[in-house]
Amino acid sequence: MGKLRGFLEYDRIDEANIPVADRVKNYKEFTVHPGEEKLQDQGARCMDCGVPFCHSGCPLGNMIPDFNDAVYQNDWQKALRILHSTNNFPEFTGRLCPAPCEAACVLGIINPPVSIEMIEKYIVERGFKEGWIQANPPKNRTGKTIAVVGSGPAGLAAAQQLNRAGHTVTVFERDEKVGGLLRYGIPDFKMEKHVIDRRISILEEEGILFKTGVEVGKNYSVEKLKDFDAVVLCGGATIRRRLPIPGAEAKGVVQAMDFLPKSNRWVDGLTNVDPELHAQGKNVIVIGGGDTGSDCIGTSNRQGAASVTNFEIMPRPADDRTTEHPWPYWPFKHKTSSSHEEGSEREFSILTKEFLTDEDGRLSGLKTVQVRWEKQDGARPKLVEEPNTEKEWPCDLALLALGFTGPEPTLAEQLGIQLDDRSNINADTKSYQTNIPHIFAAGDMRRGQSLIVWAISEGREAAYQVDKFLMGTTQLPTKTNGDLPNHP
Amino acid sequence: MIKKQGLYDPQFEHDNCGAGFICSLEGKRTNDIIHKALDILVKLEHRGAVSADGKTGDGAGILIDIPHDYLQQVCDFDLPEPTTYSLGMVFLPSKENQRQFCIDTLNNEFENQGLEVIGWREVPTNQMVVGEIAGRTLPHIEQVFVRPAEGITLNEKELNTKTFIARKIAEHKVYATKMSQASYFYLPSLSTRTLIYKGLLVPEDIERFYTDLTDKRVVTRLALVHQRFSTNTFPTWDLAQPFRYMCHNGEINTYRGNLNRMKAREELLSSDFFGDDIKSILPIVLHGKSDSASMDMVVELLLHTGRSLPEVMMMMVPEAWEKHKSMDPVKKAFYSFNSCIMEPWDGPASIPFTDGNYIGALLDRNGLRPSRYTVTKDGYVVMSSETGVTEIEPKNVAKHGRLEPGRMFLVDMNEGRIVEDKEIKGIISSKHPYQDWLDDNLLPLKNVPYTGNTTPQEETGYTQRLKGFGYTEEDIKTLIIPMMSAGKEAIGSMGTDTPLAVLSHKPQLLYNYFKQLFAQVTNPPLDGIREEIVTDTSLSIGSDYNLFSVDHVHAKKLRIQNPIISNEDLDKIKFIKHKDFISASVSVLYAIDKGYNGIEKAIENLIDKVKEKVSQGANIIILSDRGINKDLAPIPMLLACSAVHHGLIKHGLRSKFGIVIESAEPREPHHFATLFGYGASAINPYMVNEIIETLVSSQDRIQLTAEQAIENFNKAIAKGLVKVMNKIGISTLHSYRGAQIFEALGLNTKFIEQFFCNTPTRIEGIGLFEVEKEISLRHQQAFASAETDESADLEIGGSYRWRRNGEAHMLNPATIAKLQVATRQNKYESYEEFAKLVNDQSRQLMTIRGMFSFTDLDPIPIDEVEPWTAIAKRFKTGAMSLGSISEEAHETLAKAMNRIGGKSNSGEGGEDPRRFNRDEDGDWRNSAIKQVASGRFGVSSHYLANAQEIQIKMAQGAKPGEGGQLPGPKVNPYIASVRNSTPYVGLISPPPHHDIYSIEDLAQLIYDLKNANREARVNVKLVSEVGVGTIAAGVAKAKADVILISGYDGGTGASPLTSLKHAGLPWELGIAEAQQTLVLNDLRGRIVLECDGQMKTGRDVAIACLLGAEEYGFSTAPLVATGCIMMRACHLNTCPVGIATQDPELRKNFKGKPEHVVNYMHFVAEEMRSIMAQLGFKTVDEMVGQSQKLNMSDAIEHFKAKGIDLSTILHKPDVKEGTPLRNTEKQNHKLENVLDFTLISKAKNALEKLEPQTLTLPIHNTDRSVGAILSNEISKKYGAEGLPEDTLTIYFNGSAGQSFGCFATKGLHLETIGNCNDYFGKGLSGARLVARVPEGVSYKAEENIIIGNVALYGATAGEAYINGIAGERFCVRNSGATAVVEGIGDHGCEYMTGGIVVIIGDFGRNFAAGMSGGIAYLYAADGTFDERNFNMEMIGLENPSTEDLNHVEELLNNHIKYTASSKARAIIDHWEKEQKNFIKVMPTDYKKALERLAEEAKQEVN
């Protein structure tokens, strides 16, 4: 299957981007379709491994060798069926997933791995273009009703799966539009919002009921959830990690998750510019070197920041995989995102000690120190400040992209649901069931902040368990075991 | 006799042997013939075996004329004229009361047949000579004399028939009693002409035991002798040979099918002469006898139908007539007609036979047993397995001959002459108008008109039906597409690591519970591709008829050329309108909602329905699973087929019809093989046809029409079937049909007895209830689909390549990742995680060992357990050849194993001599184990001299019974140099070792290798299957030092997918069976037992140890440690990590280091130590075979696994205290008297001072492997270079034993003046060998055979000049020797890869099959060559160039110089004229490669 020596014949290609100068002018996606023949060649690079580690490395269990081969065979419809059989929303993951599959790709041992994510994205885009992706409502209804709380990727996946099983599903969303982090966390230049809308309209056509602007526990009583035969909590892990240092209260110290949604709403025409949450003409420092940090950089540049600097407390990773992170595990290597390309200084091993303010209480600068991590036996490495490395940075807008610490506690409190020791909702991956039998949890709300693929995977697996709980058996798919274990 | 216990079952004994006869053409009756004949056996003693008591042979005996005059004198009653009475030799119970019952019964039955007992005579015996084991079952022996009763006249033939009936009935009566010694009752002979003396004796004791034989008054014209080499030591008195009409050297592989068919034919027997008695003599074949004994019973019956003995032999062991292009049509018609009556009794066989009037012998179609004869001028004929067994003055020789494949050698005792094969067969073939009978009755399927009737379209949807029959995407992609595209079976690599069917959580097709059996040691697997002329897949269908009538009705059969039939052909059969054929379709569907009761009832109804149709006259029954829907599910077709097959045998109707299968199920060769194996005669895989049609119309990369693709698929299946048949040594589907050569794994006895009776099943398992449950699971997946279906059409699969939702695999991302981290970072914790994953997942029901738990714990501190370094010395890496893996990977393993004192294995690809010495950095790349496989690549004296252990690969776990192929592109110059072959020319390893067609041949090879290196242990590698224990016992008696039992799941560089999954069994069964059988035989102490096959953890090792293994092999896991990621692309040369590839770019990716392997072995040993500490063993030695420390895990909950019973595996034989459970002593190879030691002591000057020297000595057939020890000494001292040319010349006068000049190295000239036996010049390593006729003989050298079969097998260098004709398979796998010979038998130069052969006489049939290299020059007196005698697949025929002819001339001059050949002389004398009569046989690829090499050399110069 596949092309026998394809991996020796073709080099990896990635999606090209339009030039920085052009793309920062607007918020649109800036990737360039490589052309279908090139994609077929990329499919031909897949070696159809006896043990496809990609398939294990993908939390969804995407059947990667199989859709790669279908693409190579020019059978895009089949590729799409294979892809959709494990993944409800390849158009999201194809844009947003960091692709642990590619890290685990066997070809990656010797050459750049297969460009799996790109292939995935263009399979599904081809599907939308050709009109192959249509609503497919269930033939019969079971009469069972289900509430899904939260319309992020986990909630949407759970809702679609349960609807497919014939249940009547209502999705509650407290924001004005459906999508959760997809819509409000991800900037448009990473994923334009019509990508969400076209999928949501299919879900609606399939019979899923969306109730936006409804916050369960606030403007919708938790008591009413009792009317449903089952409830799936997919509220995400929305409590942001703070930076409790002097000056943290200063104006101009802004959470990324205030900054980005504001920008996204503005792009969507839902709101006006709030100068406090806008980077134009400002010296911006983004604290946190992750994907959210990158999104802040890209957004700041588009808003016309005077300068953008990115702080990361960890040292700069190596350019290539090191022995500490052997294949097929995540390589933790230095990565330059498209937002970084668009202009930012990057500082590593740096710790922010204090937010400096002017007399108005406005942020004026940051005080930092260089750090190093000392290894300790049997414990996490210890953070040590390097002497004589204090430095001050002029700054008008500090964006905190430090991640999330867990779900908001209110819903769990009102429902009487137990939390685990990391303040997530306590439910295991065998049943996704909380201490209240008919209430299930999935996604970041259960697992803590994680990748979109994990969210969709949890939504699907939870749906499988819910259906089994309601009906005794289930025909819904499950990915079963086979996730790559953690590297010690 | 030891009874069935544990895994030991006496029904799996095999026997092979030495046999022969002497007769006087002039009809002289002498006593001397007896002694000469018995002396033959003594001279063949190396072909027999002796039990642990050193005294009990496996049985021997002699058949002679009835010595009437002598008996007249010693009997106390009068005898009538010779041939008017019948003499019976009778074995009776030793207990008098039981004995009397037997005597009375026999007397009564004689009386009932109108016969009168003249008297009984107690046969004088000397019981002192009987061995202890034989003594335990020693019968009382008498002779009985019978004649027609007063007033009844019977001619001789009628008298024999009457005594036959009486004997049969008496036998049935006695055996029906429950008397403790009933089995003693046996009549070795009962005849008016012949008398048999036999017993559990070694040959030299026969005449000491039966004192009659030494009485000078006992005289005979003929004597037929035989001695048995059975694979274990529980032989019985009655199974000693000869039997009443024949004896047999070989093995009947089709035995089970023949028996079933015989049983079915019994329904139809009727004869006026027998009258009602015909029913009383049934069954013809008594239960529990050997294959040879059973064959004899059928021969006997057929003789009573009026056929002559030669005719019966032709019928049962026909020549390969089907594809014989030049056979006389009259003879072909005879064979064709008789094939409608009887399927071949197929297998290696040399069968001497006699009825007192005729004495003769014939050979199987493949010519797999040696049989040589000499006719003397003073009127004697001596025939035996070897030449030189009787002293005959060369001047007294009239002719030296050999039996040829399928040919009969016959002496008419009454006419006193040899009847040529052509004459006797001519007479027999023209007895009836066979061709007319065939023309008028036999209907070829292609002649049946197609009336356009078509089977209606299915109503249920395509995808649903696919799901209902369990199809996956993988089935289509991995199995069907390759077959329909290329017409060949798909290839895969690495082992299989998925659960056994009975442990799988996925619903399994019933086929998956059946494992193919295969030939190892006791008979050879075959090569149906290269030896296609003896292979046939045609079948005929229809009713059988009465064996007693010899007329046209038998030919009323429908003949199908390839019984994998298209939809159209099926329609032809379905709607056939013909007076002789009526077909009827019967559905095998049942109502799914009725569940277990439904299917049970449906099977009953099915059998009733077939019965009804057959009673109404149908003679073709079509079993169909068309029409499934949400209410109706299919009974598994295999179950339906076998149930009908066995059900109607029970009802006595099976011989009246043939079964045709119309099924959606079968999709891979194994499925088809099982269906044929359980009685089907034709199969229409309609679902596959539909899949192919869909694929062809929907996929644009497929460029075939549906018809072409279907034909390809059907062809691929037929080829796959041939492979499956060949594996067990069967050449024709006709005799494979119904032979049920499978072992069931995971099916319970009740189920097997009901539907698959006589199939071995050893660990119990599921029954019909669970089978039905699996059907309903599949049915549910097909019909109870979700409300919306968003899944891919079919399940992806995952049996061959891991998928999350597919079948579980032991090696999966998690285990591979953990193991690599552990070994690379030397992290025991990671290894522990790996081991836990492997051990746990195997406990989650994947393997048999997974179901065991340790018990009877007796913990000791771990410090008391022997260190890991001691344990690691028992570790080995598996045989992976350089070629299958890269140089880097190969050397890494060798270095690692040498570092820890374990052993790596060269594999079958030879080894670079530079690796034999240590490197400067202290590492050693020499593989401690050197493998000798069927290809013999690079096997030379020097190679063998550098081994610590020499492994004979009888079979490989991943593809037992199959050969291998290294494709040309993988043979780079380095690999070619190591394999002694030509770069870029593909290399074929034949399925069999051409010097091992039976157990005594293996003993010979062991002896050869032991001579080639006395310090090295000889290891015989077997693969687990039912009966491997008895084979191991045979191998122990053949004097192997180590026996390796491999599991079926071991890895491979390339194997047909069918073999990966469906052939062979887990090692747990094999090692336990071997251990139990060896212990029961008291042979265990002589042998080291080794085990391998997907061994990964210390727990695996511990279990193997407790079951009886003391050494352990690993292959896949160490490869994973060096970087293997189970790409399973070894066969594609694209291994991305540089292990299983020869691509120079990819090899650069190899990152493995010896320390990775060392770390792995260390970890495994440490885990083993912790288990030993728990169990309370300080050393592995204490632990071996302590199976009581294991029990079956009670945590088994799965519905299928619940029925498994592992107690047979854990059985510990109850033997005398002190019987060893592990290796305690060394084998006695008895090398002290080898002729080579004399040679060495006499040749000191040559060997030490390199001074030329000449010796002359006598030689006998008992002097075997001459030259091997001598060469070993030279190789040790002088390396591969040997001695300077012509340093040591030795002349031998007489008949040389087997393997003359084997591995003889450079500088030796070894010359036999006389003749030689088989394996002349085996592995020749540089010496010059000569065989020439003595001076003064009157016969013509070029017309007489001088050396035996399989000469120069695997020769790598040297010369041979042969002054006469050689036997079959001359120069097989020659890779470098030059030979001149004056004629050869069939299959010459097969698989040859190098060297030069000049043949100035006949060259047999199928010349140059699989010949990929080397050159042959053939001569024909008239310069014309019949192309039908060549196998043209890989060669071209050319006119030799002047350069070629000069070379030929030079070689012929050499030949004259060394042998004084008159034929060569005649050619050279007229060279101008004669040179035109030569032709050059040039392999096509070889020619291309030579051109490429020349081109490369030219470029280098430039």
XYZ file of C-alpha atoms in Angstrom, chain B residues 283-636:
354
model
C -13.117 -52.253 8.115
C -10.362 -53.247 5.762
C -7.844 -51.007 7.466
C -7.497 -51.776 11.135
C -7.399 -48.875 13.515
C -4.113 -47.642 14.916
C -1.699 -49.248 12.476
C 1.152 -47.506 10.737
C 0.812 -45.942 7.306
C 2.791 -48.811 5.774
C 0.710 -51.460 7.511
C -2.478 -49.769 6.351
C -1.241 -49.542 2.810
C -0.450 -53.239 2.893
C -4.006 -54.006 4.003
C -5.381 -52.096 1.027
C -2.949 -53.807 -1.343
C -4.177 -57.093 0.021
C -7.819 -56.211 -0.602
C -7.119 -55.047 -4.129
C -5.311 -58.286 -4.895
C -8.494 -60.120 -3.989
C -10.425 -58.037 -6.535
C -8.513 -59.829 -9.246
C -5.861 -57.225 -9.954
C -2.262 -58.328 -10.168
C 0.296 -57.081 -7.695
C 2.097 -54.820 -10.205
C -1.250 -53.373 -11.261
C -2.219 -52.649 -7.684
C 1.083 -50.912 -7.099
C 0.609 -48.792 -10.227
C -2.826 -47.828 -9.060
C -1.780 -46.811 -5.585
C 1.539 -45.188 -6.384
C 1.133 -43.855 -9.902
C 3.846 -42.129 -11.847
C 3.505 -38.381 -12.321
C 1.430 -38.877 -15.440
C -0.672 -35.732 -15.429
C 1.919 -33.432 -16.939
C 4.100 -36.025 -18.586
C 4.293 -34.792 -22.116
C 5.998 -37.803 -23.617
C 4.199 -40.647 -21.829
C 2.677 -43.419 -23.891
C -1.031 -42.523 -24.232
C -2.115 -46.051 -23.433
C -0.324 -45.904 -20.108
C -1.609 -42.417 -19.475
C -5.156 -43.678 -20.038
C -4.573 -46.417 -17.497
C -3.429 -43.894 -14.910
C -6.174 -41.458 -15.772
C -8.829 -44.133 -15.478
C -7.474 -45.465 -12.215
C -7.300 -41.977 -10.771
C -11.094 -42.104 -10.938
C -10.943 -45.070 -8.583
C -8.088 -44.350 -6.241
C -6.174 -41.263 -5.192
C -2.402 -41.630 -4.968
C -0.892 -42.817 -1.724
C 1.573 -39.995 -1.879
C 4.812 -39.490 -0.077
C 8.407 -40.521 -0.288
C 8.389 -44.231 -0.827
C 10.541 -47.013 -1.998
C 8.296 -50.039 -1.881
C 9.708 -53.507 -2.360
C 6.862 -55.954 -2.834
C 6.277 -59.604 -3.515
C 3.539 -62.175 -3.643
C 5.955 -65.020 -4.154
C 5.461 -64.979 -7.912
C 6.631 -61.492 -8.542
C 9.208 -59.635 -6.562
C 9.937 -56.052 -7.296
C 9.998 -52.521 -6.085
C 8.796 -49.136 -7.098
C 9.555 -45.570 -6.263
C 7.303 -42.592 -5.616
C 6.718 -39.978 -8.276
C 9.272 -37.645 -6.759
C 11.998 -40.242 -6.467
C 12.635 -39.353 -2.883
C 14.098 -42.622 -1.622
C 17.283 -44.265 -2.810
C 17.057 -47.755 -4.292
C 19.970 -49.386 -6.039
C 20.177 -52.814 -7.611
C 22.796 -55.050 -9.032
C 22.250 -57.997 -11.372
C 24.999 -60.558 -11.297
C 26.183 -62.759 -14.046
C 25.491 -65.821 -11.914
C 21.808 -65.009 -11.781
C 21.120 -63.019 -8.643
C 19.395 -59.718 -8.216
C 20.210 -57.644 -5.159
C 18.190 -54.565 -4.462
C 18.508 -52.266 -1.493
C 18.669 -48.706 -0.258
C 22.396 -48.671 -0.757
C 24.885 -50.270 -3.062
C 27.740 -52.336 -1.718
C 25.665 -54.192 0.845
C 26.622 -57.592 -0.531
C 30.081 -58.554 -1.581
C 29.996 -58.995 -5.335
C 33.105 -59.399 -7.441
C 33.157 -56.532 -9.963
C 33.692 -59.059 -12.698
C 30.494 -60.813 -11.737
C 28.389 -57.672 -12.254
C 26.060 -57.683 -15.217
C 24.391 -54.404 -14.376
C 24.267 -51.675 -11.746
C 20.963 -49.880 -11.766
C 18.709 -47.735 -9.671
C 15.006 -47.307 -9.266
C 13.784 -44.205 -11.023
C 10.880 -41.964 -9.957
C 7.559 -43.653 -10.565
C 9.268 -46.615 -12.170
C 8.827 -50.251 -11.315
C 11.571 -52.813 -11.091
C 10.129 -56.282 -11.386
C 11.365 -59.846 -11.370
C 9.075 -62.618 -12.537
C 10.180 -65.493 -10.319
C 8.423 -68.083 -12.376
C 9.892 -66.967 -15.663
C 13.200 -66.176 -13.992
C 13.738 -62.816 -15.614
C 13.648 -59.134 -15.040
C 10.586 -57.562 -16.580
C 11.270 -54.038 -17.765
C 9.045 -51.226 -16.498
C 7.859 -50.558 -20.012
C 6.907 -54.141 -20.655
C 4.961 -54.800 -17.493
C 3.183 -51.466 -17.605
C 2.453 -51.989 -21.255
C 0.805 -55.293 -20.512
C -1.208 -53.938 -17.643
C -2.258 -50.785 -19.471
C -3.610 -52.660 -22.436
C -5.673 -55.100 -20.429
C -8.764 -52.938 -20.879
C -9.771 -50.195 -23.342
C -9.127 -47.500 -20.762
C -8.993 -44.664 -23.259
C -12.392 -45.622 -24.681
C -13.849 -45.817 -21.214
C -12.526 -42.354 -20.485
C -13.677 -40.899 -23.778
C -17.168 -42.240 -23.272
C -17.554 -41.312 -19.648
C -15.165 -38.756 -18.243
C -16.575 -35.277 -18.592
C -14.214 -32.317 -18.450
C -15.902 -29.266 -16.954
C -14.889 -27.185 -19.929
C -17.039 -29.426 -22.109
C -20.150 -28.779 -20.059
C -22.267 -26.283 -21.977
C -22.989 -22.949 -20.338
C -26.694 -22.467 -20.686
C -26.709 -18.916 -19.480
C -28.375 -19.758 -16.225
C -27.103 -17.391 -13.615
C -27.403 -17.337 -9.932
C -29.801 -14.569 -8.900
C -28.505 -11.291 -7.494
C -28.268 -11.090 -3.754
C -30.895 -8.963 -2.059
C -28.787 -7.912 0.885
C -26.411 -5.003 0.279
C -22.797 -5.496 -0.664
C -21.258 -3.900 2.410
C -23.582 -5.698 4.761
C -22.692 -9.015 3.253
C -19.010 -8.179 3.473
C -19.449 -7.435 7.140
C -21.542 -10.528 7.671
C -18.694 -12.647 6.405
C -16.141 -10.710 8.419
C -14.317 -8.892 5.644
C -12.048 -5.986 6.551
C -10.313 -3.341 4.478
C -7.115 -5.199 5.239
C -8.456 -8.426 3.741
C -9.101 -6.574 0.543
C -5.903 -4.564 0.481
C -3.472 -7.054 1.893
C -4.845 -10.323 0.625
C -7.099 -9.881 -2.355
C -5.526 -7.011 -4.305
C -2.043 -8.557 -4.479
C -3.491 -11.873 -5.601
C -5.743 -10.412 -8.247
C -2.999 -8.110 -9.503
C -0.047 -10.441 -9.659
C -1.575 -13.897 -9.649
C 0.595 -14.662 -6.655
C 0.072 -14.858 -2.964
C 0.906 -11.772 -0.917
C 4.172 -11.739 0.992
C 4.754 -10.397 4.463
C 7.558 -10.321 6.958
C 8.427 -10.556 10.657
C 6.466 -12.960 12.776
C 2.900 -12.919 13.861
C 2.225 -11.470 17.290
C -1.533 -11.495 17.427
C -3.556 -13.705 19.771
C -4.460 -17.259 18.946
C -7.940 -17.417 17.456
C -9.329 -18.899 20.632
C -7.907 -16.034 22.662
C -8.913 -13.260 20.329
C -11.595 -10.799 21.301
C -12.448 -10.329 17.657
C -14.857 -12.844 16.190
C -12.790 -15.314 14.204
C -13.533 -17.312 11.131
C -13.494 -21.005 11.891
C -10.540 -21.526 9.523
C -8.332 -19.655 11.950
C -8.656 -22.434 14.493
C -6.900 -24.845 12.163
C -3.151 -24.906 11.749
C -1.499 -26.471 8.728
C 0.827 -29.341 9.422
C 4.051 -29.627 7.533
C 6.825 -32.046 6.809
C 9.954 -31.998 8.851
C 12.600 -34.687 9.090
C 10.478 -37.730 8.359
C 9.634 -36.646 4.861
C 10.542 -33.674 2.744
C 8.413 -30.725 1.841
C 8.316 -30.256 -1.907
C 8.781 -27.515 -4.416
C 5.738 -27.452 -6.645
C 7.082 -24.455 -8.546
C 10.396 -25.921 -9.594
C 9.066 -29.477 -9.718
C 5.792 -28.714 -11.365
C 5.960 -31.825 -13.516
C 5.014 -33.941 -10.539
C 2.409 -31.526 -9.199
C -1.251 -31.513 -10.060
C -4.334 -29.721 -8.813
C -7.029 -31.282 -10.952
C -9.874 -33.134 -9.305
C -12.714 -35.303 -10.429
C -16.164 -35.293 -8.906
C -18.917 -37.807 -8.908
C -19.955 -41.089 -7.473
C -17.498 -43.899 -6.699
C -18.134 -47.508 -7.665
C -17.397 -51.024 -6.479
C -13.684 -51.779 -6.347
C -14.352 -55.371 -7.379
C -15.673 -54.412 -10.753
C -13.134 -53.210 -13.244
C -15.199 -51.509 -15.910
C -16.100 -48.197 -17.472
C -18.435 -46.946 -14.737
C -15.542 -45.719 -12.636
C -14.829 -43.114 -15.309
C -18.186 -41.410 -14.865
C -16.611 -38.352 -13.305
C -16.625 -34.646 -13.859
C -13.017 -33.487 -14.239
C -12.032 -29.979 -13.111
C -8.632 -28.625 -13.999
C -8.424 -25.840 -11.411
C -11.007 -26.500 -8.735
C -11.182 -22.834 -7.765
C -14.052 -22.136 -10.097
C -15.623 -19.006 -11.499
C -19.269 -18.064 -11.153
C -19.858 -19.253 -14.682
C -18.329 -22.641 -14.028
C -20.403 -22.967 -10.917
C -23.519 -22.209 -12.914
C -22.527 -24.895 -15.361
C -22.438 -27.393 -12.539
C -25.550 -26.087 -10.872
C -27.623 -26.431 -13.995
C -25.882 -29.413 -15.526
C -27.992 -31.595 -17.754
C -26.215 -34.876 -18.271
C -27.286 -38.459 -17.805
C -24.446 -39.239 -15.404
C -24.538 -36.107 -13.303
C -27.216 -34.654 -11.130
C -26.375 -31.693 -8.974
C -28.336 -30.345 -6.050
C -27.835 -27.145 -4.069
C -28.236 -27.171 -0.332
C -28.263 -23.983 1.707
C -26.125 -23.726 4.842
C -27.990 -20.782 6.330
C -29.751 -20.861 9.661
C -32.102 -18.563 11.553
C -29.887 -16.320 13.634
C -32.527 -15.647 16.253
C -32.600 -19.339 17.160
C -28.978 -19.129 18.276
C -27.161 -22.259 19.321
C -30.172 -24.516 18.982
C -30.769 -23.074 15.573
C -27.343 -23.872 14.247
C -27.271 -27.302 15.823
C -30.569 -28.179 14.251
C -29.546 -26.618 10.955
C -26.492 -28.855 10.753
C -28.632 -31.914 11.399
C -31.050 -30.790 8.740
C -28.217 -30.106 6.382
C -26.957 -33.661 6.691
C -30.475 -35.040 6.307
C -31.065 -32.898 3.279
C -27.838 -34.061 1.632
C -28.770 -37.636 2.464
C -32.118 -37.141 0.853
C -30.677 -35.551 -2.283
C -28.078 -38.296 -2.587
C -30.710 -40.976 -2.176
C -32.634 -39.287 -4.935
C -29.627 -39.700 -7.155
C -27.695 -36.463 -6.835
C -23.974 -37.060 -7.163
C -22.840 -33.450 -6.919
C -23.876 -31.562 -3.816
C -23.430 -27.801 -3.860
C -23.223 -26.285 -0.398
C -24.165 -22.641 -0.616
C -24.131 -19.715 1.772
C -25.834 -17.323 -0.610
C -28.790 -15.371 0.615
C -27.805 -14.098 4.036
C -29.959 -11.336 5.416
C -30.935 -9.951 8.750
C -32.673 -13.178 9.719
C -30.401 -15.755 8.136
C -26.759 -16.270 9.006
C -24.321 -18.739 7.496
C -23.041 -21.884 9.162
C -19.286 -21.557 8.732
